[in-house]
């Protein structure tokens, strides 16, 4: 009979989030910056005054109009960071127009966000503004 190992304790906030949110929060994808001086990189910076979240999104687009890389930096809660992380994964490989069809409800559903945290997935709305700003490069 093997000895019982103590269960890993999650912090109180982590217990309130779905495991997908915790995963993207603890292991965010595509955090960082791209070279803002590059001609094929667009940068958008937006904030949500109501909750204090701020997001910077950068996309790199190839000559065919496909997003080949995306990076983000988000100051906000775990749901905001997870939403930003997931959004960068989803936009890669899409055209800017295709990326703009992603809805905040799609992100919220994928991350299993509770209704009280739905506003955090509205970073999708911020992402749209950022992508539109990024499109000005072209």
N, C-alpha and C. Protein backbone atom coordinates (compact mmCIF):
# COMPACT_ATOMS: atom_id res chain seq x y z
N UNK A 1 0.84 -1.18 0.00
CA UNK A 1 0.00 0.00 0.00
C UNK A 1 0.88 1.24 0.00
N UNK A 2 0.66 2.13 -0.97
CA UNK A 2 1.50 3.32 -1.06
C UNK A 2 0.99 4.42 -0.13
N UNK A 3 1.93 5.23 0.36
CA UNK A 3 1.51 6.32 1.24
C UNK A 3 0.71 7.36 0.46
N UNK A 4 -0.20 7.99 1.12
CA UNK A 4 -1.03 9.01 0.50
C UNK A 4 -0.27 10.33 0.45
N UNK A 5 -0.24 10.92 -0.73
CA UNK A 5 0.40 12.22 -0.86
C UNK A 5 -0.63 13.30 -0.59
N UNK A 6 -0.18 14.40 0.04
CA UNK A 6 -1.15 15.47 0.29
C UNK A 6 -1.64 16.07 -1.03
N UNK A 7 -2.91 16.38 -1.08
CA UNK A 7 -3.48 17.00 -2.28
C UNK A 7 -2.93 18.40 -2.43
N UNK A 8 -2.74 18.81 -3.69
CA UNK A 8 -2.27 20.16 -3.95
C UNK A 8 -3.38 21.14 -3.61
N UNK A 9 -3.08 22.07 -2.74
CA UNK A 9 -4.07 23.05 -2.33
C UNK A 9 -4.11 24.19 -3.33
N UNK A 10 -5.31 24.54 -3.77
CA UNK A 10 -5.49 25.69 -4.63
C UNK A 10 -5.87 26.88 -3.77
N UNK A 11 -5.42 28.05 -4.17
CA UNK A 11 -5.81 29.25 -3.45
C UNK A 11 -7.31 29.44 -3.60
N UNK A 12 -7.91 30.22 -2.72
CA UNK A 12 -9.35 30.47 -2.78
C UNK A 12 -9.77 31.01 -4.14
N UNK A 13 -9.07 32.02 -4.71
CA UNK A 13 -9.49 32.50 -6.03
C UNK A 13 -9.39 31.44 -7.12
N UNK A 14 -8.37 30.61 -7.07
CA UNK A 14 -8.19 29.59 -8.11
C UNK A 14 -9.33 28.57 -8.08
N UNK A 15 -9.88 28.31 -6.90
CA UNK A 15 -10.99 27.36 -6.79
C UNK A 15 -12.25 27.90 -7.46
N UNK A 16 -12.35 29.21 -7.62
CA UNK A 16 -13.54 29.82 -8.20
C UNK A 16 -13.51 29.83 -9.72
N UNK A 17 -12.35 29.60 -10.31
CA UNK A 17 -12.19 29.65 -11.76
C UNK A 17 -12.22 28.24 -12.34
N UNK A 18 -12.70 28.11 -13.56
CA UNK A 18 -12.64 26.85 -14.28
C UNK A 18 -11.19 26.51 -14.57
N UNK A 19 -10.88 25.23 -14.71
CA UNK A 19 -9.50 24.81 -14.93
C UNK A 19 -8.90 25.41 -16.20
N UNK A 20 -9.71 25.73 -17.20
CA UNK A 20 -9.19 26.35 -18.43
C UNK A 20 -8.69 27.76 -18.15
N UNK A 21 -9.40 28.49 -17.30
CA UNK A 21 -8.97 29.84 -16.93
C UNK A 21 -7.67 29.75 -16.13
N UNK A 22 -7.64 28.84 -15.17
CA UNK A 22 -6.43 28.67 -14.35
C UNK A 22 -5.25 28.30 -15.24
N UNK A 23 -5.46 27.41 -16.20
CA UNK A 23 -4.38 27.01 -17.11
C UNK A 23 -3.84 28.20 -17.89
N UNK A 24 -4.73 29.00 -18.50
CA UNK A 24 -4.27 30.15 -19.28
C UNK A 24 -3.68 31.24 -18.39
N UNK A 25 -4.14 31.34 -17.14
CA UNK A 25 -3.59 32.31 -16.20
C UNK A 25 -2.20 31.89 -15.73
N UNK A 26 -2.06 30.62 -15.36
CA UNK A 26 -0.78 30.13 -14.85
C UNK A 26 0.23 29.88 -15.95
N UNK A 27 -0.25 29.58 -17.16
CA UNK A 27 0.62 29.30 -18.32
C UNK A 27 0.14 30.11 -19.52
N UNK A 28 0.19 31.44 -19.42
CA UNK A 28 -0.33 32.25 -20.53
C UNK A 28 0.46 32.03 -21.80
N UNK A 29 -0.26 32.00 -22.91
CA UNK A 29 0.37 31.81 -24.21
C UNK A 29 0.59 33.18 -24.85
N UNK A 30 1.70 33.32 -25.54
CA UNK A 30 1.97 34.49 -26.37
C UNK A 30 2.09 35.80 -25.60
N UNK A 31 2.62 35.75 -24.39
CA UNK A 31 2.86 36.98 -23.63
C UNK A 31 4.11 37.63 -24.18
N UNK A 32 4.08 38.94 -24.30
CA UNK A 32 5.27 39.66 -24.72
C UNK A 32 4.96 40.69 -25.77
N UNK A 33 5.99 41.06 -26.49
CA UNK A 33 5.86 42.12 -27.49
C UNK A 33 6.53 41.71 -28.78
N UNK A 34 6.03 42.28 -29.87
CA UNK A 34 6.66 42.14 -31.18
C UNK A 34 7.36 43.47 -31.48
N UNK A 35 8.18 43.48 -32.50
CA UNK A 35 8.90 44.69 -32.89
C UNK A 35 7.94 45.70 -33.48
N UNK A 36 7.61 46.72 -32.69
CA UNK A 36 6.61 47.70 -33.13
C UNK A 36 7.08 48.55 -34.30
N UNK A 37 8.36 48.52 -34.61
CA UNK A 37 8.86 49.29 -35.75
C UNK A 37 8.75 48.51 -37.06
N UNK A 38 8.44 47.22 -36.97
CA UNK A 38 8.29 46.40 -38.16
C UNK A 38 7.05 46.83 -38.93
N UNK A 39 7.17 46.88 -40.25
CA UNK A 39 6.07 47.35 -41.09
C UNK A 39 4.88 46.39 -41.11
N UNK A 40 5.10 45.13 -40.75
CA UNK A 40 3.98 44.18 -40.76
C UNK A 40 3.46 43.85 -39.36
N UNK A 41 3.77 44.72 -38.39
CA UNK A 41 3.28 44.56 -37.03
C UNK A 41 2.37 45.72 -36.69
N UNK A 42 1.19 45.38 -36.20
CA UNK A 42 0.24 46.38 -35.74
C UNK A 42 0.06 46.27 -34.24
N UNK A 43 -0.10 47.41 -33.58
CA UNK A 43 -0.23 47.45 -32.13
C UNK A 43 -1.49 48.20 -31.74
N UNK A 44 -2.23 47.63 -30.82
CA UNK A 44 -3.39 48.29 -30.26
C UNK A 44 -3.30 48.28 -28.75
N UNK A 45 -3.68 49.37 -28.12
CA UNK A 45 -3.67 49.48 -26.66
C UNK A 45 -5.03 50.03 -26.25
N UNK A 46 -5.70 49.29 -25.38
CA UNK A 46 -7.03 49.70 -24.94
C UNK A 46 -7.20 49.40 -23.45
N UNK A 47 -8.14 50.08 -22.84
CA UNK A 47 -8.42 49.86 -21.43
C UNK A 47 -9.90 49.86 -21.16
N UNK A 48 -10.27 49.28 -20.04
CA UNK A 48 -11.66 49.26 -19.60
C UNK A 48 -11.73 50.00 -18.26
N UNK A 49 -12.09 51.27 -18.30
CA UNK A 49 -12.09 52.06 -17.08
C UNK A 49 -12.96 51.49 -15.96
N UNK A 50 -14.03 50.80 -16.32
CA UNK A 50 -14.95 50.26 -15.31
C UNK A 50 -14.27 49.28 -14.35
N UNK A 51 -13.35 48.48 -14.87
CA UNK A 51 -12.71 47.48 -14.00
C UNK A 51 -11.20 47.65 -13.92
N UNK A 52 -10.62 48.57 -14.67
CA UNK A 52 -9.19 48.83 -14.59
C UNK A 52 -8.32 47.94 -15.43
N UNK A 53 -8.91 47.08 -16.26
CA UNK A 53 -8.11 46.21 -17.11
C UNK A 53 -7.53 46.99 -18.28
N UNK A 54 -6.29 46.66 -18.64
CA UNK A 54 -5.62 47.27 -19.78
C UNK A 54 -4.99 46.16 -20.60
N UNK A 55 -5.13 46.24 -21.93
CA UNK A 55 -4.57 45.22 -22.82
C UNK A 55 -3.83 45.86 -23.96
N UNK A 56 -2.63 45.31 -24.21
CA UNK A 56 -1.90 45.65 -25.43
C UNK A 56 -1.86 44.40 -26.27
N UNK A 57 -2.30 44.51 -27.51
CA UNK A 57 -2.27 43.39 -28.43
C UNK A 57 -1.47 43.78 -29.66
N UNK A 58 -0.59 42.90 -30.07
CA UNK A 58 0.17 43.11 -31.31
C UNK A 58 -0.03 41.90 -32.20
N UNK A 59 -0.19 42.17 -33.48
CA UNK A 59 -0.26 41.09 -34.45
C UNK A 59 0.76 41.33 -35.54
N UNK A 60 1.27 40.23 -36.07
CA UNK A 60 2.18 40.27 -37.22
C UNK A 60 1.48 39.58 -38.37
N UNK A 61 1.37 40.29 -39.49
CA UNK A 61 0.62 39.80 -40.63
C UNK A 61 1.58 39.58 -41.80
N UNK A 62 1.41 38.44 -42.49
CA UNK A 62 2.28 38.17 -43.64
C UNK A 62 1.76 38.88 -44.89
N UNK A 63 2.47 38.69 -46.00
CA UNK A 63 2.12 39.37 -47.25
C UNK A 63 0.78 38.93 -47.82
N UNK A 64 0.26 37.79 -47.34
CA UNK A 64 -1.04 37.31 -47.81
C UNK A 64 -2.19 37.74 -46.90
N UNK A 65 -1.87 38.51 -45.86
CA UNK A 65 -2.90 39.00 -44.95
C UNK A 65 -3.24 38.07 -43.81
N UNK A 66 -2.42 37.04 -43.59
CA UNK A 66 -2.66 36.10 -42.48
C UNK A 66 -1.88 36.54 -41.25
N UNK A 67 -2.49 36.36 -40.11
CA UNK A 67 -1.82 36.67 -38.85
C UNK A 67 -0.87 35.51 -38.55
N UNK A 68 0.41 35.81 -38.53
CA UNK A 68 1.41 34.76 -38.30
C UNK A 68 1.91 34.75 -36.86
N UNK A 69 1.68 35.84 -36.13
CA UNK A 69 2.07 35.88 -34.72
C UNK A 69 1.19 36.89 -34.00
N UNK A 70 0.98 36.66 -32.73
CA UNK A 70 0.21 37.58 -31.90
C UNK A 70 0.81 37.54 -30.50
N UNK A 71 0.91 38.70 -29.89
CA UNK A 71 1.44 38.83 -28.53
C UNK A 71 0.54 39.76 -27.74
N UNK A 72 0.51 39.54 -26.43
CA UNK A 72 -0.30 40.42 -25.59
C UNK A 72 0.41 40.71 -24.28
N UNK A 73 0.00 41.81 -23.68
CA UNK A 73 0.32 42.14 -22.30
C UNK A 73 -0.98 42.67 -21.72
N UNK A 74 -1.41 42.08 -20.63
CA UNK A 74 -2.66 42.47 -19.99
C UNK A 74 -2.43 42.73 -18.51
N UNK A 75 -2.96 43.84 -18.05
CA UNK A 75 -2.99 44.14 -16.62
C UNK A 75 -4.44 43.98 -16.21
N UNK A 76 -4.72 42.96 -15.41
CA UNK A 76 -6.10 42.72 -15.00
C UNK A 76 -6.23 41.42 -14.24
N UNK A 77 -7.45 40.98 -14.08
CA UNK A 77 -7.73 39.77 -13.31
C UNK A 77 -7.38 38.51 -14.11
N UNK A 78 -7.50 37.37 -13.46
CA UNK A 78 -7.20 36.10 -14.10
C UNK A 78 -8.04 35.84 -15.33
N UNK A 79 -9.31 36.22 -15.29
CA UNK A 79 -10.18 36.01 -16.45
C UNK A 79 -9.76 36.88 -17.63
N UNK A 80 -9.32 38.10 -17.35
CA UNK A 80 -8.86 39.00 -18.41
C UNK A 80 -7.59 38.46 -19.05
N UNK A 81 -6.67 37.98 -18.24
CA UNK A 81 -5.41 37.42 -18.76
C UNK A 81 -5.70 36.16 -19.56
N UNK A 82 -6.55 35.29 -19.03
CA UNK A 82 -6.90 34.05 -19.74
C UNK A 82 -7.59 34.36 -21.06
N UNK A 83 -8.50 35.33 -21.07
CA UNK A 83 -9.20 35.71 -22.30
C UNK A 83 -8.22 36.23 -23.34
N UNK A 84 -7.26 37.04 -22.92
CA UNK A 84 -6.26 37.58 -23.83
C UNK A 84 -5.38 36.47 -24.39
N UNK A 85 -4.98 35.56 -23.52
CA UNK A 85 -4.13 34.44 -23.93
C UNK A 85 -4.85 33.59 -24.98
N UNK A 86 -6.10 33.25 -24.71
CA UNK A 86 -6.88 32.43 -25.64
C UNK A 86 -7.09 33.17 -26.96
N UNK A 87 -7.38 34.45 -26.89
CA UNK A 87 -7.59 35.24 -28.12
C UNK A 87 -6.37 35.20 -29.02
N UNK A 88 -5.16 35.30 -28.44
CA UNK A 88 -3.95 35.26 -29.28
C UNK A 88 -3.79 33.90 -29.94
N UNK A 89 -4.17 32.84 -29.24
CA UNK A 89 -4.10 31.51 -29.85
C UNK A 89 -5.07 31.40 -31.01
N UNK A 90 -6.25 31.92 -30.83
CA UNK A 90 -7.29 31.78 -31.84
C UNK A 90 -7.04 32.62 -33.08
N UNK A 91 -6.38 33.78 -32.96
CA UNK A 91 -6.21 34.63 -34.15
C UNK A 91 -5.08 34.17 -35.05
N UNK A 92 -4.12 33.45 -34.50
CA UNK A 92 -3.00 32.99 -35.34
C UNK A 92 -3.50 32.09 -36.46
N UNK A 93 -3.01 32.38 -37.67
CA UNK A 93 -3.38 31.58 -38.83
C UNK A 93 -4.62 32.09 -39.54
N UNK A 94 -5.29 33.06 -38.93
CA UNK A 94 -6.48 33.64 -39.55
C UNK A 94 -6.13 34.95 -40.25
N UNK A 95 -6.98 35.36 -41.18
CA UNK A 95 -6.84 36.71 -41.72
C UNK A 95 -7.38 37.65 -40.66
N UNK A 96 -7.06 38.93 -40.78
CA UNK A 96 -7.58 39.91 -39.82
C UNK A 96 -9.11 39.89 -39.84
N UNK A 97 -9.69 39.81 -41.03
CA UNK A 97 -11.14 39.78 -41.15
C UNK A 97 -11.73 38.57 -40.43
N UNK A 98 -11.10 37.41 -40.57
CA UNK A 98 -11.56 36.20 -39.88
C UNK A 98 -11.43 36.37 -38.36
N UNK A 99 -10.32 36.96 -37.94
CA UNK A 99 -10.10 37.15 -36.50
C UNK A 99 -11.16 38.07 -35.90
N UNK A 100 -11.61 39.02 -36.67
CA UNK A 100 -12.62 39.95 -36.17
C UNK A 100 -13.98 39.30 -35.96
N UNK A 101 -14.17 38.09 -36.47
CA UNK A 101 -15.45 37.40 -36.28
C UNK A 101 -15.52 36.67 -34.93
N UNK A 102 -14.41 36.57 -34.23
CA UNK A 102 -14.40 35.93 -32.92
C UNK A 102 -15.16 36.83 -31.95
N UNK A 103 -16.11 36.25 -31.23
CA UNK A 103 -16.95 37.01 -30.30
C UNK A 103 -16.52 36.76 -28.86
N UNK A 104 -16.80 37.74 -28.02
CA UNK A 104 -16.47 37.56 -26.61
C UNK A 104 -17.24 36.39 -26.01
N UNK A 105 -18.42 36.11 -26.53
CA UNK A 105 -19.19 34.97 -26.03
C UNK A 105 -18.51 33.65 -26.38
N UNK A 106 -17.80 33.62 -27.52
CA UNK A 106 -17.03 32.42 -27.89
C UNK A 106 -15.91 32.18 -26.88
N UNK A 107 -15.22 33.25 -26.54
CA UNK A 107 -14.11 33.16 -25.57
C UNK A 107 -14.66 32.77 -24.20
N UNK A 108 -15.73 33.43 -23.78
CA UNK A 108 -16.32 33.14 -22.47
C UNK A 108 -16.80 31.69 -22.39
N UNK A 109 -17.40 31.20 -23.47
CA UNK A 109 -17.89 29.82 -23.48
C UNK A 109 -16.72 28.84 -23.39
N UNK A 110 -15.67 29.08 -24.17
CA UNK A 110 -14.50 28.19 -24.15
C UNK A 110 -13.85 28.14 -22.77
N UNK A 111 -13.80 29.28 -22.09
CA UNK A 111 -13.15 29.36 -20.78
C UNK A 111 -14.11 29.06 -19.63
N UNK A 112 -15.39 28.83 -19.96
CA UNK A 112 -16.41 28.55 -18.94
C UNK A 112 -16.48 29.66 -17.89
N UNK A 113 -16.45 30.90 -18.37
CA UNK A 113 -16.51 32.04 -17.44
C UNK A 113 -17.91 32.15 -16.85
N UNK A 114 -18.01 32.39 -15.55
CA UNK A 114 -19.32 32.60 -14.94
C UNK A 114 -19.85 33.98 -15.36
N UNK A 115 -21.16 34.18 -15.28
CA UNK A 115 -21.75 35.46 -15.70
C UNK A 115 -21.09 36.68 -15.06
N UNK A 116 -20.67 36.56 -13.81
CA UNK A 116 -20.06 37.71 -13.14
C UNK A 116 -18.71 38.10 -13.77
N UNK A 117 -18.10 37.19 -14.50
CA UNK A 117 -16.81 37.45 -15.14
C UNK A 117 -16.93 37.64 -16.65
N UNK A 118 -18.13 37.67 -17.16
CA UNK A 118 -18.32 37.82 -18.60
C UNK A 118 -17.68 39.10 -19.13
N UNK A 119 -17.69 40.16 -18.33
CA UNK A 119 -17.09 41.42 -18.80
C UNK A 119 -15.61 41.25 -19.10
N UNK A 120 -14.95 40.30 -18.46
CA UNK A 120 -13.51 40.09 -18.69
C UNK A 120 -13.25 39.56 -20.09
N UNK A 121 -14.18 38.79 -20.62
CA UNK A 121 -14.01 38.30 -21.98
C UNK A 121 -14.29 39.40 -22.99
N UNK A 122 -14.79 40.51 -22.52
CA UNK A 122 -15.01 41.64 -23.41
C UNK A 122 -13.68 42.25 -23.81
N UNK A 123 -12.62 41.66 -23.32
CA UNK A 123 -11.30 42.01 -23.86
C UNK A 123 -11.35 41.69 -25.34
N UNK A 124 -12.29 40.80 -25.72
CA UNK A 124 -12.51 40.51 -27.13
C UNK A 124 -12.89 41.81 -27.83
N UNK A 125 -13.75 42.60 -27.18
CA UNK A 125 -14.08 43.90 -27.74
C UNK A 125 -12.84 44.77 -27.83
N UNK A 126 -12.02 44.71 -26.79
CA UNK A 126 -10.76 45.44 -26.81
C UNK A 126 -9.87 44.90 -27.93
N UNK A 127 -9.89 43.58 -28.07
CA UNK A 127 -9.09 42.95 -29.11
C UNK A 127 -9.54 43.43 -30.47
N UNK A 128 -10.85 43.56 -30.67
CA UNK A 128 -11.34 44.07 -31.95
C UNK A 128 -10.80 45.46 -32.23
N UNK A 129 -10.83 46.31 -31.21
CA UNK A 129 -10.29 47.66 -31.38
C UNK A 129 -8.81 47.58 -31.70
N UNK A 130 -8.11 46.71 -30.99
CA UNK A 130 -6.68 46.55 -31.23
C UNK A 130 -6.41 46.04 -32.64
N UNK A 131 -7.19 45.05 -33.07
CA UNK A 131 -7.02 44.52 -34.42
C UNK A 131 -7.33 45.59 -35.46
N UNK A 132 -8.39 46.37 -35.21
CA UNK A 132 -8.70 47.45 -36.14
C UNK A 132 -7.57 48.46 -36.20
N UNK A 133 -6.99 48.78 -35.04
CA UNK A 133 -5.84 49.67 -35.02
C UNK A 133 -4.67 49.06 -35.77
N UNK A 134 -4.50 47.75 -35.58
CA UNK A 134 -3.42 47.05 -36.26
C UNK A 134 -3.60 47.04 -37.76
N UNK A 135 -4.86 47.00 -38.20
CA UNK A 135 -5.15 46.98 -39.64
C UNK A 135 -4.70 48.26 -40.33
N UNK A 136 -4.60 49.36 -39.57
CA UNK A 136 -4.18 50.62 -40.16
C UNK A 136 -2.80 50.52 -40.79
N UNK A 137 -2.04 49.51 -40.34
CA UNK A 137 -0.71 49.28 -40.92
C UNK A 137 -0.83 48.96 -42.40
N UNK A 138 -1.95 48.36 -42.80
CA UNK A 138 -2.12 47.89 -44.16
C UNK A 138 -2.96 48.83 -44.94
